[in-house]
Tab-separated table of C-alpha atoms in Angstrom:
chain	number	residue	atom	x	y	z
Q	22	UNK	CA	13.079	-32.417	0.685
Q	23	UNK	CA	16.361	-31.064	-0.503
Q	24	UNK	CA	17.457	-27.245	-0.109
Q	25	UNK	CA	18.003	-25.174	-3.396
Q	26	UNK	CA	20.906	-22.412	-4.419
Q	27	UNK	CA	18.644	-19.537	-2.753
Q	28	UNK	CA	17.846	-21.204	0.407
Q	29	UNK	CA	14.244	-21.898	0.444
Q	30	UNK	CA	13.723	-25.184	0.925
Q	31	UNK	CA	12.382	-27.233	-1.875
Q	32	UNK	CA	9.975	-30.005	-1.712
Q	33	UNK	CA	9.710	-33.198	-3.363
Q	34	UNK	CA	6.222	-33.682	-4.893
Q	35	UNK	CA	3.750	-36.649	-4.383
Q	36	UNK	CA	1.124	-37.533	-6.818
Q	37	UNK	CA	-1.544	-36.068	-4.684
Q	38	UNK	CA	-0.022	-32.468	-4.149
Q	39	UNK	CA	-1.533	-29.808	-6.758
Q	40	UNK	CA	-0.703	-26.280	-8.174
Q	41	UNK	CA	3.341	-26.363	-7.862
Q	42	UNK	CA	4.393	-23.161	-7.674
Q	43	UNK	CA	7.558	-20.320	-8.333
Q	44	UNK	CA	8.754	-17.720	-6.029
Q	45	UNK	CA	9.904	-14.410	-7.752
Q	46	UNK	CA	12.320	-12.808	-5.598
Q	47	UNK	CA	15.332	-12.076	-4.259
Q	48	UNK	CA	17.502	-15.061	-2.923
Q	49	UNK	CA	17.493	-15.619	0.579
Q	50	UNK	CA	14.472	-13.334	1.778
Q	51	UNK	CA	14.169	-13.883	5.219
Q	52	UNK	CA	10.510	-12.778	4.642
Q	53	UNK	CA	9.659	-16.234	2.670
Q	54	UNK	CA	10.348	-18.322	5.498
Q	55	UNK	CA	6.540	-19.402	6.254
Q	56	UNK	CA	7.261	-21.018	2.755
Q	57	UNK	CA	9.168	-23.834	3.997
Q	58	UNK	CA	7.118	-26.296	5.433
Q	59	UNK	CA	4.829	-26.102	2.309
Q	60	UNK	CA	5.414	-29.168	-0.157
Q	61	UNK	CA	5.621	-27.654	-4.033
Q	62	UNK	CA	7.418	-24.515	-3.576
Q	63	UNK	CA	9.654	-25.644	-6.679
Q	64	UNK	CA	12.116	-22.506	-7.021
Q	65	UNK	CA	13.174	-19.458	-6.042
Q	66	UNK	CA	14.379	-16.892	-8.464
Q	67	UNK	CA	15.162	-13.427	-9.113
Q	68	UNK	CA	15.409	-13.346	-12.571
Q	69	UNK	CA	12.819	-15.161	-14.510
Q	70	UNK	CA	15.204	-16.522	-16.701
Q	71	UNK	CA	16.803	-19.370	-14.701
Q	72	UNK	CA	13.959	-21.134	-13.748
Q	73	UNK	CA	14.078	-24.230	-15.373
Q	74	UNK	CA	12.071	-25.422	-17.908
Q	75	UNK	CA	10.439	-28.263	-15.726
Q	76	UNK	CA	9.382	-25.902	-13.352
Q	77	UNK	CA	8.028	-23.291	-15.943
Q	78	UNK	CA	5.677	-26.309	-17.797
Q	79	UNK	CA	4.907	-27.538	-13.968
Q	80	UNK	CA	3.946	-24.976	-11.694
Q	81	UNK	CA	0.318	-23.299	-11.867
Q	82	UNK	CA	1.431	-20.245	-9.401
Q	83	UNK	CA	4.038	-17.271	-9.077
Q	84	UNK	CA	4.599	-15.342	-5.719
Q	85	UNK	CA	5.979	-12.301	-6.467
Q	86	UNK	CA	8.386	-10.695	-3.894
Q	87	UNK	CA	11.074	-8.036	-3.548
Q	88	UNK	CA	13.266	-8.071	-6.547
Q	89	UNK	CA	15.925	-5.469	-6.204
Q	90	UNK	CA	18.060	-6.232	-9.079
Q	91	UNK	CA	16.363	-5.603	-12.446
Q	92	UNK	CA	19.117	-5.864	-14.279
Q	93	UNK	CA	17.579	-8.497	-16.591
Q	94	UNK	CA	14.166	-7.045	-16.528
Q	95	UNK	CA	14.408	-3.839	-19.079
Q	96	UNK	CA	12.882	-0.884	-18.901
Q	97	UNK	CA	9.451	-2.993	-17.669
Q	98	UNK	CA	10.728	-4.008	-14.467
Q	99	UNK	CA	9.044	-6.510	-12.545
Q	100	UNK	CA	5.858	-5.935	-14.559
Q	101	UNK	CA	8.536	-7.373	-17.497
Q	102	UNK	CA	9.836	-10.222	-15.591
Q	103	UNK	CA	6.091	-11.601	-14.788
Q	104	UNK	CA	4.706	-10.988	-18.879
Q	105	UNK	CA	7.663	-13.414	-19.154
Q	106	UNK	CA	6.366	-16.461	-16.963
Q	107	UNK	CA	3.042	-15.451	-18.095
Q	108	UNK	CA	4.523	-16.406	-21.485
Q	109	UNK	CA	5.876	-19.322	-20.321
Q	110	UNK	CA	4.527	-21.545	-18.159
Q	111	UNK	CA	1.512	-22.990	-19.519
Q	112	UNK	CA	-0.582	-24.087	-16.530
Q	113	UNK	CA	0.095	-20.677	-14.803
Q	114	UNK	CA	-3.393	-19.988	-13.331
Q	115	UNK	CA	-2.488	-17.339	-10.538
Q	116	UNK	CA	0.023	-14.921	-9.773
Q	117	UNK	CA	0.285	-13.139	-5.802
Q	118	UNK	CA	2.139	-10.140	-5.132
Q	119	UNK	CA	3.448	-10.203	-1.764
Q	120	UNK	CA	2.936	-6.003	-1.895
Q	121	UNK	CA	-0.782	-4.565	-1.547
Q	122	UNK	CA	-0.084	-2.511	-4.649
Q	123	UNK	CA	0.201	-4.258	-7.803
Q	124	UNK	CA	1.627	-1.048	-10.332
Q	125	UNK	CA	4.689	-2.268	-10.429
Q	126	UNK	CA	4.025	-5.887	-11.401
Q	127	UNK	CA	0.912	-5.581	-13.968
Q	128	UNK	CA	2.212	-5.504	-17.474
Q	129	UNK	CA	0.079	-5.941	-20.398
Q	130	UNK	CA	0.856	-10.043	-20.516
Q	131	UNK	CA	-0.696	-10.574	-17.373
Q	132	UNK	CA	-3.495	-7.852	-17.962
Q	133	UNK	CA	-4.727	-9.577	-20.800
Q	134	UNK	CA	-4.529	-13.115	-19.762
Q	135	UNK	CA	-7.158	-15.368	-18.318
Q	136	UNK	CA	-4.263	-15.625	-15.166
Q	137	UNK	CA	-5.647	-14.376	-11.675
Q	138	UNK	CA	-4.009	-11.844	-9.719
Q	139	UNK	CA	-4.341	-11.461	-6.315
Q	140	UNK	CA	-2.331	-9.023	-3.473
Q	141	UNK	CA	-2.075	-8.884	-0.145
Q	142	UNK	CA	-4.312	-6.099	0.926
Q	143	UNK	CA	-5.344	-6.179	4.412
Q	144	UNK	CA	-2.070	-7.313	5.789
Q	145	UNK	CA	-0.750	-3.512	5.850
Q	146	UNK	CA	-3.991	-1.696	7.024
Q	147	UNK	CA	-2.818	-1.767	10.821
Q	148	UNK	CA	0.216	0.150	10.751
Q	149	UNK	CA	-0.732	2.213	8.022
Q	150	UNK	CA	-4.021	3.506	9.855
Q	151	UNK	CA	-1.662	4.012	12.801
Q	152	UNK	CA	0.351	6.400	11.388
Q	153	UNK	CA	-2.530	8.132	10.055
Q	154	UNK	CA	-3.847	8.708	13.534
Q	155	UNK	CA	-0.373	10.223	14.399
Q	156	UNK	CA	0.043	12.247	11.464
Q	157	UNK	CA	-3.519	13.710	12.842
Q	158	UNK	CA	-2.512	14.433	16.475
Q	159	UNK	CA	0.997	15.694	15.345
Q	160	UNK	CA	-1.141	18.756	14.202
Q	161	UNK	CA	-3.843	18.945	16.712
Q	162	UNK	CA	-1.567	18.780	19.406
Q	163	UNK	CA	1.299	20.697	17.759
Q	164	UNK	CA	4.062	18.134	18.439
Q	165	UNK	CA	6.291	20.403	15.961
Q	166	UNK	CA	6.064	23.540	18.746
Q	167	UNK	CA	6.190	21.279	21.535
Q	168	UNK	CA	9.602	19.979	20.131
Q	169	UNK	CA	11.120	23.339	19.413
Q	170	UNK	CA	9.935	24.801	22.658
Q	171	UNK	CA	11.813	21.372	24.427
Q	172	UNK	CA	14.472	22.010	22.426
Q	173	UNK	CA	15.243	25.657	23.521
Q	174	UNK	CA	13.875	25.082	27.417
Q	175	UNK	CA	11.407	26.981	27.232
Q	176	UNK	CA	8.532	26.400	29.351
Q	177	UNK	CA	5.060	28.433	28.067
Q	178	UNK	CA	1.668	26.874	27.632
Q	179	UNK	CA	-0.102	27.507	24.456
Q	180	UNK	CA	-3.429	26.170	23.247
Q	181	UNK	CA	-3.930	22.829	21.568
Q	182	UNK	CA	-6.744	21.179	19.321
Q	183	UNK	CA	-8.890	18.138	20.180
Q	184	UNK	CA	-9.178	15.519	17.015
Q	185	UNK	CA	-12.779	14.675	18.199
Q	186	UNK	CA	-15.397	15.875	16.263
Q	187	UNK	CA	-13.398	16.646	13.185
Q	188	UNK	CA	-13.865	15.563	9.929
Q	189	UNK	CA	-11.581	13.176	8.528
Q	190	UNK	CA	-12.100	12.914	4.059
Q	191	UNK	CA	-10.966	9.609	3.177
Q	192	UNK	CA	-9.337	9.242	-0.495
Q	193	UNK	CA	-9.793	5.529	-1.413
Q	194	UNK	CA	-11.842	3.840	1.269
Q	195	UNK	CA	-10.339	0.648	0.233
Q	196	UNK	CA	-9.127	-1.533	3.459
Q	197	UNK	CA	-6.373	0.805	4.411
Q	198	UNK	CA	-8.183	3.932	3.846
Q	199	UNK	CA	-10.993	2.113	5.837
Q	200	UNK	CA	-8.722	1.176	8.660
Q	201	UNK	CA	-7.668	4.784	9.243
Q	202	UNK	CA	-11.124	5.827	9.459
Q	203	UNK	CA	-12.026	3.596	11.757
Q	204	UNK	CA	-9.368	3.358	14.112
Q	205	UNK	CA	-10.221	7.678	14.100
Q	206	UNK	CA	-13.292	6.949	15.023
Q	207	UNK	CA	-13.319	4.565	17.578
Q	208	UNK	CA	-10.655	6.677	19.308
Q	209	UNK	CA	-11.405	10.219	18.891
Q	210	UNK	CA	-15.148	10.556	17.186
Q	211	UNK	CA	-14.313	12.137	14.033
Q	212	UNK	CA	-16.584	12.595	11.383
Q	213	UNK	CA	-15.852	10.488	8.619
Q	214	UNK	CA	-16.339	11.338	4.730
Q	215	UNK	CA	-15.715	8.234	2.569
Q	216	UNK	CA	-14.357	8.576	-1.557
Q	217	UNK	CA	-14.562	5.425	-3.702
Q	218	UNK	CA	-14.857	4.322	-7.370
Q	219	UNK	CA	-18.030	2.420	-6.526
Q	220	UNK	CA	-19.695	4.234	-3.650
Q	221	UNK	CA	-22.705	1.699	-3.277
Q	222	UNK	CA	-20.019	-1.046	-2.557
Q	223	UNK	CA	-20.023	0.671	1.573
Q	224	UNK	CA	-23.426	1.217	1.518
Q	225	UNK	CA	-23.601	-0.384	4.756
Q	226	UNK	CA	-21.158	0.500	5.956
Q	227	UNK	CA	-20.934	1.442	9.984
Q	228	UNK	CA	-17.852	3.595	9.894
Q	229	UNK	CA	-18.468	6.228	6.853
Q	230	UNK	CA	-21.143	8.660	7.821
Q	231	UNK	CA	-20.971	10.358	4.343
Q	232	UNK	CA	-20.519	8.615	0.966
Q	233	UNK	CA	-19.047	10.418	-2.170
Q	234	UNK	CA	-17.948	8.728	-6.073
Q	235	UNK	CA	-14.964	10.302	-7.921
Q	236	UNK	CA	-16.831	13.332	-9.106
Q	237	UNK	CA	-17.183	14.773	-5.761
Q	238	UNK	CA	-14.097	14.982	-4.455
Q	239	UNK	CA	-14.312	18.762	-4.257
Q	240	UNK	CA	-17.318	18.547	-2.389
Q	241	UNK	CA	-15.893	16.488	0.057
Q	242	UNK	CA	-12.219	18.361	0.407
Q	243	UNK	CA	-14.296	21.296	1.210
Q	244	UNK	CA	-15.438	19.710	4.122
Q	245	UNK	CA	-12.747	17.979	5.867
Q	246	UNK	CA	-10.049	19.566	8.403
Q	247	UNK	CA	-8.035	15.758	7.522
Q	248	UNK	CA	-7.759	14.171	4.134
Q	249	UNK	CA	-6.541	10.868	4.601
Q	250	UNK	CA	-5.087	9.475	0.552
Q	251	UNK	CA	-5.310	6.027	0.566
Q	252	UNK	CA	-6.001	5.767	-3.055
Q	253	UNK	CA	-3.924	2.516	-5.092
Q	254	UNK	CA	-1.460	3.828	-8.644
Q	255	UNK	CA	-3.612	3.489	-11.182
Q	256	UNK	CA	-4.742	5.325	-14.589
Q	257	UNK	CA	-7.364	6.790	-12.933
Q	258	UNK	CA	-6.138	8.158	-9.834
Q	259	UNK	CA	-2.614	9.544	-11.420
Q	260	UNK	CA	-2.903	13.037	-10.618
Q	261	UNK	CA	-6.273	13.160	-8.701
Q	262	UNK	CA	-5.426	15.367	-5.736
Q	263	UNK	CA	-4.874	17.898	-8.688
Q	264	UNK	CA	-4.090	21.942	-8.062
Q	265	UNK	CA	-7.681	22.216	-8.469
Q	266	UNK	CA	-8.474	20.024	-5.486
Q	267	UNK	CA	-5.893	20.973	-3.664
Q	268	UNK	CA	-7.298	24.961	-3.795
Q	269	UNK	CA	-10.224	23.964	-2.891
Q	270	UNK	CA	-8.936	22.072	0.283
Q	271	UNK	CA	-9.800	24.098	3.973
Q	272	UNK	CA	-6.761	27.158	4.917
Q	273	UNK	CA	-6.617	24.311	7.972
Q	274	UNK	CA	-6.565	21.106	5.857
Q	275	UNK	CA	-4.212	18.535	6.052
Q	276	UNK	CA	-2.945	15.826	3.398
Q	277	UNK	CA	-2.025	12.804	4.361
Q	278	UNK	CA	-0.639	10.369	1.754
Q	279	UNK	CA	-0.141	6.617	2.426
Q	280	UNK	CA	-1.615	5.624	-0.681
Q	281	UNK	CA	0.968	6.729	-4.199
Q	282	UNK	CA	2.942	9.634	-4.609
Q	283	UNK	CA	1.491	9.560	-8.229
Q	284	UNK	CA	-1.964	10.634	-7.354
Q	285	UNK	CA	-0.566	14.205	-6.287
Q	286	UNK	CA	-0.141	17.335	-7.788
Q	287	UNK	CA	3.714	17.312	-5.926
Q	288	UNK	CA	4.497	20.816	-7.056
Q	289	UNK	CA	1.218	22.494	-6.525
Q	290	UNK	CA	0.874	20.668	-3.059
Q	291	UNK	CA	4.581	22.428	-2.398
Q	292	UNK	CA	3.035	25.325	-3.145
Q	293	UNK	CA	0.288	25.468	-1.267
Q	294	UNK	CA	2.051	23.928	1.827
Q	295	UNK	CA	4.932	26.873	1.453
Q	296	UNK	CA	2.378	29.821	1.449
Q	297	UNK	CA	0.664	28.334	3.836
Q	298	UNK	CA	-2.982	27.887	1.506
Q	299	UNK	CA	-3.634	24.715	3.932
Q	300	UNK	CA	-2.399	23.423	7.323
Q	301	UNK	CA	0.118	21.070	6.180
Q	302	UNK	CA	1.168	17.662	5.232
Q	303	UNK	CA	1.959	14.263	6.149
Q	304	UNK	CA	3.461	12.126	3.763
Q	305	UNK	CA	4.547	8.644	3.170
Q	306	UNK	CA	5.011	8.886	0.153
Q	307	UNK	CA	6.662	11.189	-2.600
Q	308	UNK	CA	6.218	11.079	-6.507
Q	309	UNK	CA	9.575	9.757	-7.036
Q	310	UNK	CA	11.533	7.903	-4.854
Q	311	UNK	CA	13.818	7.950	-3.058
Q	312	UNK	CA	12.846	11.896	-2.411
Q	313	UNK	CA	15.202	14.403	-4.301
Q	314	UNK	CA	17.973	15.859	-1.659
Q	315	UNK	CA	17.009	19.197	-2.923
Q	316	UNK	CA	12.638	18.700	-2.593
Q	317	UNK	CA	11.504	21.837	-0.329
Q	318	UNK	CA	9.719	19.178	1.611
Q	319	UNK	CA	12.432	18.055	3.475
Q	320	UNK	CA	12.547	21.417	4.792
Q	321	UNK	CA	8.932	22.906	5.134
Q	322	UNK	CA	7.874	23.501	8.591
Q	323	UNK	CA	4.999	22.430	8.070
Q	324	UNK	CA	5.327	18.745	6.344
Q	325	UNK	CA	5.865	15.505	8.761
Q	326	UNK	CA	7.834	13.319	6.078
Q	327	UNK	CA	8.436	9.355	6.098
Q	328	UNK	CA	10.851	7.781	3.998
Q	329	UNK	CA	7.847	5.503	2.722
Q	330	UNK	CA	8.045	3.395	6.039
Q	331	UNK	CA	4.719	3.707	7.766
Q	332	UNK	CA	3.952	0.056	6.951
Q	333	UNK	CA	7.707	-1.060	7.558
Q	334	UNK	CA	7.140	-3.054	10.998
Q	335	UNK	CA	9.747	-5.752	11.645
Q	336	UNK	CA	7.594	-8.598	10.592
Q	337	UNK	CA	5.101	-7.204	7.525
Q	338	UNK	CA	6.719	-9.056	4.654
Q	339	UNK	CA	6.712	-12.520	7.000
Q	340	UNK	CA	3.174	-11.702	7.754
Q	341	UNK	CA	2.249	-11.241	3.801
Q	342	UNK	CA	3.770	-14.458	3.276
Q	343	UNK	CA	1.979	-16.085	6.002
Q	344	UNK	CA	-1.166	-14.890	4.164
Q	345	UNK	CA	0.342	-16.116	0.576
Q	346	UNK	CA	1.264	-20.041	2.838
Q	347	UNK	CA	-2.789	-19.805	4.254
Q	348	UNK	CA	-4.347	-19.149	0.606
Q	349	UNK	CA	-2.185	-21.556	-1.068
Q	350	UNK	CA	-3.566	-24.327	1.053
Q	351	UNK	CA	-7.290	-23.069	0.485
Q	352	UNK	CA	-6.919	-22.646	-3.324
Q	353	UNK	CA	-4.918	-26.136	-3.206
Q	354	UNK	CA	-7.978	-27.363	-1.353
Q	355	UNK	CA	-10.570	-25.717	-4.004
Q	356	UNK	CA	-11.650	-22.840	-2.176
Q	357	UNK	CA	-12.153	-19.601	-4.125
Q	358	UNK	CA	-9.023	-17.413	-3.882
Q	359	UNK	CA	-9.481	-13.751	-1.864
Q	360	UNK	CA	-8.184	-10.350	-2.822
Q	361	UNK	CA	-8.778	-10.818	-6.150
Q	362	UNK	CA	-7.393	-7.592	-8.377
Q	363	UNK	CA	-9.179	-6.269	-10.951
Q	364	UNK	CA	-6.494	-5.980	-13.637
Q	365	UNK	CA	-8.300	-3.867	-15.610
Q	366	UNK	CA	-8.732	-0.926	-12.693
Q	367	UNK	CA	-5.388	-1.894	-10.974
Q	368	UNK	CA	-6.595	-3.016	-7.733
């Protein structure tokens, strides 16, 4: 094995090894480091442009990483940069995103090819439903009050809410909208109302006690004193929590986002937050980010804000490639590849 320009190590191949494959990302990623003892990991680039063109006609997979500098990529970003190796390399047969989203990296190229796309959903689902859970005891137990009342040494008892027994509206009960569910469930008893695309798909399912598709997500908002948005960035779900839904949400509702910033109404959830039409908010994400200096949600009372870091742990990216290292050696072994993304819906 020899070690290449941006520090991944690069094995030789033998005539038995299969489906080579490119890493899109930054150089020196501390995160790919499960990558290294894995024979056919040919190159590791940034900008699709330097691979070589050995590597391009050879390799059968792309993982896709952080790429900060897009420089090279246009106005398509990293969606751009992987149209390009689509393009290119003529044996490509699957492409992984090392993120559970996939927005940023699905341009039309890869859309409309016969290429498979897979993420890593599941691998975030722990920490996200964590924070969850704390976004929904920082209101029933009025952390923000306790803080102030710390803060001023003041000593005077007030009441507090229990989370069991509430119900908890889940927007997306994909794996990480799941995960929060459950892990409110197990540990406090709420009530759990479920939103997908394809409600039949959790028929079965143990931790949902109410099912609902797209067009009853009024309904459901009606109903819940927590709705959990775990929704992916897609055509459909841009601008879902709309000023509509959000009116019809509880005067003791609160949002919490760890899906996309996208599938808000931003301004009319401001609103409603500032004149107090529902509890409040806690969010993970914003529309655009980073979060204007100037956003009234850095300064509403009422809003618990994260700079986009509930899923941030020290090890998350090692852990997704982990996951990318334990498929490559089933698909390399002719097992059928999981998380499979439906290009067309966007996740």
């Amino acid at each position: 094995r020899t070690s290449c320009s941006t520090g991944v190590i690069v094995h030789r191949m033998s005539h038995e090894d299969e489906h080579e494959v490119l890493v899109l990302c930054d150089a020196g990623e501390p995160s790919l480091s499960p990558m290294e003892g894995i024979s056919g990991i040919l190159d590791t680039q940034s900008d699709p442009s330097m691979f070589q063109r050995e590597h391009l006609d050879r390799a059968s997979v792309v993982f896709v990483g952080q790429v900060t500098n897009l420089s090279s990529a246009g106005v398509g970003g990293v969606a751009s940069m992987v149209d390009m190796l689509v393009s290119r390399m003529p044996k490509l047969k699957w492409v992984h995103s090392q993120s559970a989203g996939v927005g940023h990296l699905l341009g039309p190229g890869l859309a409309q090819s016969l290429v498979t796309l897979t993420n890593a959903r599941g691998v975030y689902s722990r920490s996200l439903a964590e924070f969850c859970l704390l976004s929904m005891l920082y209101f029933c137990k009025d952390i923000p009050r306790i803080r102030d009342q710390q803060s001023r040494r003041e000593w005077t008892p007030f009441v507090i809410e229990e989370l069991h027994g509430k119900t908890v509206g889940v927007v997306g009960f994909g794996d990480i909208g799941r995960a929060a569910a459950e892990k409110a469930k197990i540990a406090c008893s709420v009530r759990v109302l479920a939103l997908r695309r394809n409600p039949e798909k959790s028929g079965n399912d143990n931790v949902a006690d109410e099912l609902y598709g797209p067009d009853r997500l009024i309904d459901m908002v009606r109903q819940c004193h927590f709705i959990v948005c775990a929704a992916p960035d897609t055509p459909a779900t841009r601008g879902m929590i709309s000023r509509e839904v959000i009116g019809a949400m509880r005067s003791d509702a609160v949002f919490i986002n760890v899906g996309r910033g996208t599938i808000v109404d931003e301004e009319a959830l401001c609103e409603a937050l500032k004149n107090r039409k529902i509890r409040g908010a806690a969010l993970d994400v914003v529309t655009k980010e980073p979060l204007d200096p100037a956003s009234p949600l850095y300064t509403l009372s009422n809003v618990l804000l994260s700079p986009h870091t509930a899923d941030q742990t020290a090890t998350f990216k090692h852990e997704s490639t982990e996951f990318f290292v334990e498929m490559l050696r089933d698909f390399r072994a002719g097992k059928a590849l999981r998380n499979i993304v439906d290009k067309h819906a966007g996740y």
